[in-house]
PDB file of C-alpha atoms in Angstrom:
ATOM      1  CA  UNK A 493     -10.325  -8.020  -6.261  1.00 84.00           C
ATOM      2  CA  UNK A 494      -7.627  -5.442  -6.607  1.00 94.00           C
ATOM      3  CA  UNK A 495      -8.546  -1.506  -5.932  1.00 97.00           C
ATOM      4  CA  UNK A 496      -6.177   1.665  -6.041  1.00 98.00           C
ATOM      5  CA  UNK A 497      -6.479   4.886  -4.116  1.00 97.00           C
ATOM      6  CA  UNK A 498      -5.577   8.395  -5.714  1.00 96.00           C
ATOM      7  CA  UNK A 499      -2.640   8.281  -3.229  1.00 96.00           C
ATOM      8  CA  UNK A 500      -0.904   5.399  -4.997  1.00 97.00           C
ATOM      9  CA  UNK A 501      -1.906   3.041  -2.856  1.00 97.00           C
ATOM     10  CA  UNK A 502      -3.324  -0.977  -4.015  1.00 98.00           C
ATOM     11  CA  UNK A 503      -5.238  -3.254  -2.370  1.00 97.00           C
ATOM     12  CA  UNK A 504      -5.885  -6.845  -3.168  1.00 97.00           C
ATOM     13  CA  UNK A 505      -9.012  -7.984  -1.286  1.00 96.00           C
ATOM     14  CA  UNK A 506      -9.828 -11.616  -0.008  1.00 94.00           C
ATOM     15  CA  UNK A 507     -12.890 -11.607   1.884  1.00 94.00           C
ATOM     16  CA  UNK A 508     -12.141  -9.056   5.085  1.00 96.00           C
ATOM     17  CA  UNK A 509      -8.277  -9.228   4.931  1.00 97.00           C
ATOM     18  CA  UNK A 510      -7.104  -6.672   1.882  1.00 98.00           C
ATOM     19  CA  UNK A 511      -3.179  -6.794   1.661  1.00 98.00           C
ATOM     20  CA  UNK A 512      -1.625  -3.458   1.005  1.00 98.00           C
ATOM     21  CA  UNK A 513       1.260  -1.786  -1.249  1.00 98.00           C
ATOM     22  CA  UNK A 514       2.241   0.648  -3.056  1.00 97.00           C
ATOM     23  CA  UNK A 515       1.457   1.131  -7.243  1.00 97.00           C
ATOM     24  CA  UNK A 516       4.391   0.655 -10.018  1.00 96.00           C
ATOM     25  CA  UNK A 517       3.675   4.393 -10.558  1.00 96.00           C
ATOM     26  CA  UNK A 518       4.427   5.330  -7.326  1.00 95.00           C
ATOM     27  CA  UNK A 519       7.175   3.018  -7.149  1.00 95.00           C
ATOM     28  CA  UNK A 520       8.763   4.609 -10.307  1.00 94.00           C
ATOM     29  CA  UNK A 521       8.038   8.154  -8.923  1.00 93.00           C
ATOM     30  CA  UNK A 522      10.051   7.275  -5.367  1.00 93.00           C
ATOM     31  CA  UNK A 523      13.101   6.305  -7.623  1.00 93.00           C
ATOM     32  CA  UNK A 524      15.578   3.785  -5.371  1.00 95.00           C
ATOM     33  CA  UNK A 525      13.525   3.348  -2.285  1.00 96.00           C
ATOM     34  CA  UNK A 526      16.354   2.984   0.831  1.00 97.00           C
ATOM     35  CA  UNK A 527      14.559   2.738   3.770  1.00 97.00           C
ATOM     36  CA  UNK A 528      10.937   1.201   4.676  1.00 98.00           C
ATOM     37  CA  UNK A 529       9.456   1.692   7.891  1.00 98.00           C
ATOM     38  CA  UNK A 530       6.608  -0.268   8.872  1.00 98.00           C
ATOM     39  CA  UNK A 531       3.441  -0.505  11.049  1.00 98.00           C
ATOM     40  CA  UNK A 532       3.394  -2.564  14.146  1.00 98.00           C
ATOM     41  CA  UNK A 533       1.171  -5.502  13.889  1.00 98.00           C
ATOM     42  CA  UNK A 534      -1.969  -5.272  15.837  1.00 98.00           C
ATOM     43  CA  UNK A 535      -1.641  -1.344  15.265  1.00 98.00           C
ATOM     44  CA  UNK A 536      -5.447   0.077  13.969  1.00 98.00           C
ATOM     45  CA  UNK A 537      -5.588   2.471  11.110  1.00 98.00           C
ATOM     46  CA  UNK A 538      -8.217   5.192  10.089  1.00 97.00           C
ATOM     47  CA  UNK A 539      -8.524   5.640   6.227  1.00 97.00           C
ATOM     48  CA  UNK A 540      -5.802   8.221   5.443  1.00 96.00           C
ATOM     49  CA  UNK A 541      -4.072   7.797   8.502  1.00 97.00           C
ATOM     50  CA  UNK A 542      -0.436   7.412   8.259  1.00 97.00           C
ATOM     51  CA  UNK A 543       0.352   3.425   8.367  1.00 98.00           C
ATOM     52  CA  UNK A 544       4.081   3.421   7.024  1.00 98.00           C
ATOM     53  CA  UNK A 545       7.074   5.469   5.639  1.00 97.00           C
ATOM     54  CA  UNK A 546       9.172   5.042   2.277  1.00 97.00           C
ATOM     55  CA  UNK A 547      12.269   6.664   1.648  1.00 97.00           C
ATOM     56  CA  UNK A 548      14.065   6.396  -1.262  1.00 94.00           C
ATOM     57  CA  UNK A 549      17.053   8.776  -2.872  1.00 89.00           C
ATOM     58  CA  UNK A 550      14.869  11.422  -4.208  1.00 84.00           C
ATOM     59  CA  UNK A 551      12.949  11.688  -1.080  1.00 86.00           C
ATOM     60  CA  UNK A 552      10.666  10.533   2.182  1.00 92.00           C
ATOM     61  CA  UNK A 553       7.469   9.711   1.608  1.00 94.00           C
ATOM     62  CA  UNK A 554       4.254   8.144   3.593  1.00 96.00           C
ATOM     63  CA  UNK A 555       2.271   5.040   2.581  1.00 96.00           C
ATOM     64  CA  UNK A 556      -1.081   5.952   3.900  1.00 96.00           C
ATOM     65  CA  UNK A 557      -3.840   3.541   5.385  1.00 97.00           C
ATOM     66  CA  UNK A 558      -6.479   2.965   2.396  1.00 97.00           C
ATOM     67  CA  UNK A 559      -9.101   1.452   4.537  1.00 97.00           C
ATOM     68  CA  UNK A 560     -10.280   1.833   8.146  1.00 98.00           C
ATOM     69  CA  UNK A 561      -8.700  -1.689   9.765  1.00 98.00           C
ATOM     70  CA  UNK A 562      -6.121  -3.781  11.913  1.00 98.00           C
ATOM     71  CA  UNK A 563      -2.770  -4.642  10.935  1.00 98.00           C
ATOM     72  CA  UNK A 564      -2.613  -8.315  11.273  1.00 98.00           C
ATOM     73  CA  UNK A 565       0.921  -8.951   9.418  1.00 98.00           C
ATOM     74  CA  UNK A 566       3.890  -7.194   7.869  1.00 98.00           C
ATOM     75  CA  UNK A 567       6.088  -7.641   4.895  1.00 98.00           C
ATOM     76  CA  UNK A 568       9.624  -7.494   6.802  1.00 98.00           C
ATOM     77  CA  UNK A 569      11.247  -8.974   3.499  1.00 98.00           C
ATOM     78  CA  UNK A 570      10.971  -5.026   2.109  1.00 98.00           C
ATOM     79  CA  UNK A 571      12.380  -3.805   5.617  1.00 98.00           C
ATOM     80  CA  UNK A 572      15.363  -6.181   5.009  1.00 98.00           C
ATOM     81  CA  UNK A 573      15.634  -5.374   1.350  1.00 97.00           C
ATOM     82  CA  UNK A 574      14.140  -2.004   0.297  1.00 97.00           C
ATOM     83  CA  UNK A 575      14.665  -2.728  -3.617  1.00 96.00           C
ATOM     84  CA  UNK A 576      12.351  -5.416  -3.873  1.00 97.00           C
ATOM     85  CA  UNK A 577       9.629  -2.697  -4.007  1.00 97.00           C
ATOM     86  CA  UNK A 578      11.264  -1.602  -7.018  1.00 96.00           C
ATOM     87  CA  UNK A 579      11.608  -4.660  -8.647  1.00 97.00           C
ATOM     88  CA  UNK A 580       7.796  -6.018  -7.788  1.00 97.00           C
ATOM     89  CA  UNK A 581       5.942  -3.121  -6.066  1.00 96.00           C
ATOM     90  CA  UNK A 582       2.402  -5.274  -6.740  1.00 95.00           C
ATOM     91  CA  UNK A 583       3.842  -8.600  -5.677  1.00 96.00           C
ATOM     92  CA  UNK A 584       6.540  -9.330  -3.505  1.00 97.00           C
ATOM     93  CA  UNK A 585       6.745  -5.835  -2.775  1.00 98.00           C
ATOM     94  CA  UNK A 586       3.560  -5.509  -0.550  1.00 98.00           C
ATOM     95  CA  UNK A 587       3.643  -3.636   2.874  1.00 98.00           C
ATOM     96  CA  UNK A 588       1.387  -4.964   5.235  1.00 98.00           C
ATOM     97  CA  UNK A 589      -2.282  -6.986   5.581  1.00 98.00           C
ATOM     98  CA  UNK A 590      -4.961  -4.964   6.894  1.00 98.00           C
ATOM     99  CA  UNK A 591      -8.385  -6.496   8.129  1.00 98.00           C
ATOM    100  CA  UNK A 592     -10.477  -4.259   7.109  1.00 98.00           C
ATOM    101  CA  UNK A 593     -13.244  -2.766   9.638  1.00 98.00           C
ATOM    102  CA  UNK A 594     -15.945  -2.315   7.072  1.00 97.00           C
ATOM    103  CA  UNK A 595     -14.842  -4.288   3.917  1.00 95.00           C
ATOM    104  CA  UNK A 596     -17.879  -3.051   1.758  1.00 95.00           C
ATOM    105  CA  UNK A 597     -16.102   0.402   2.348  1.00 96.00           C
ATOM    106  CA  UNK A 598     -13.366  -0.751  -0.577  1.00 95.00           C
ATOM    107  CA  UNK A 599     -16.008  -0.663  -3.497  1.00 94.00           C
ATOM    108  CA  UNK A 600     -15.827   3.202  -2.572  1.00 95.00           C
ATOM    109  CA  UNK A 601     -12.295   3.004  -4.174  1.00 97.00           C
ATOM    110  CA  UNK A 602     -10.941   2.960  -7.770  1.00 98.00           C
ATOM    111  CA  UNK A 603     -11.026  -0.184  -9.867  1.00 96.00           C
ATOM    112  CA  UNK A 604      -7.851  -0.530 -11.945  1.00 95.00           C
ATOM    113  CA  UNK A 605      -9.614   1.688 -15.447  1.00 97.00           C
ATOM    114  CA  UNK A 606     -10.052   4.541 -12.922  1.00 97.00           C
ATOM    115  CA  UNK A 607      -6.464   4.178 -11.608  1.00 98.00           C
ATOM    116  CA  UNK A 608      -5.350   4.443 -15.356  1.00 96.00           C
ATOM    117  CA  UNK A 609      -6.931   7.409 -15.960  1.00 97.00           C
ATOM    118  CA  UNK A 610      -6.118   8.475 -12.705  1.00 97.00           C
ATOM    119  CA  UNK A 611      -2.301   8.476 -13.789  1.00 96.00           C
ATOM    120  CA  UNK A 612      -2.655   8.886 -17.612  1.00 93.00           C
TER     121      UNK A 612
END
């Protein structure tokens, strides 16, 4: 199941464990990303809470927590390589895997027609 927050944020949900990134819109609207800054694993999140930092040529930017939950791994592939959230911001460009606290909380969030509209 993927999901979308209004802050740019996807989610791709497998039972409790959703693993998180940032949207191709967002992506295209950071321009070069640089620098990617990560959450430590094992580190617990509110929803909105700040989980990890992006900073590309245009400018720094946050990657907020979509979900209350528990980091339980990290992409360090992005940390090493910055671009490849660029090149595959839904894919190989994911941030980290959260297990979610309350995982009926993510029907709460957009499905991927909302998310269009959202950005149309």
């Amino acid at each position: 199941m993927l999901k979308f927050t209004e802050e740019h944020e996807w989610l791709k949900i497998e039972g409790d464990i959703a693993i998180v990134g940032i949207t191709n819109h967002a992506a295209e609207q950071l321009g070069d990303l640089v620098f990617v800054e990560l959450p430590d694993v094992g580190a617990s999140f509110k929803k909105g809470g700040d989980a990890a930092t992006v900073e590309s040529v245009k400018a720094a930017s946050e990657v907020y927590c979509p979900l209350d939950g528990e980091v339980t791994e990290v992409n360090q592939s992005i940390v090493d390589d910055p671009s490849l959230v660029n090149s595959d911001p839904q894919g190989a460009g994911w941030f980290f895997k959260l297990k979610l606290a309350n995982p009926s909380d993510a029907e709460k969030l957009l499905d991927e027609a909302a998310y269009k509209e959202l950005i149309a």
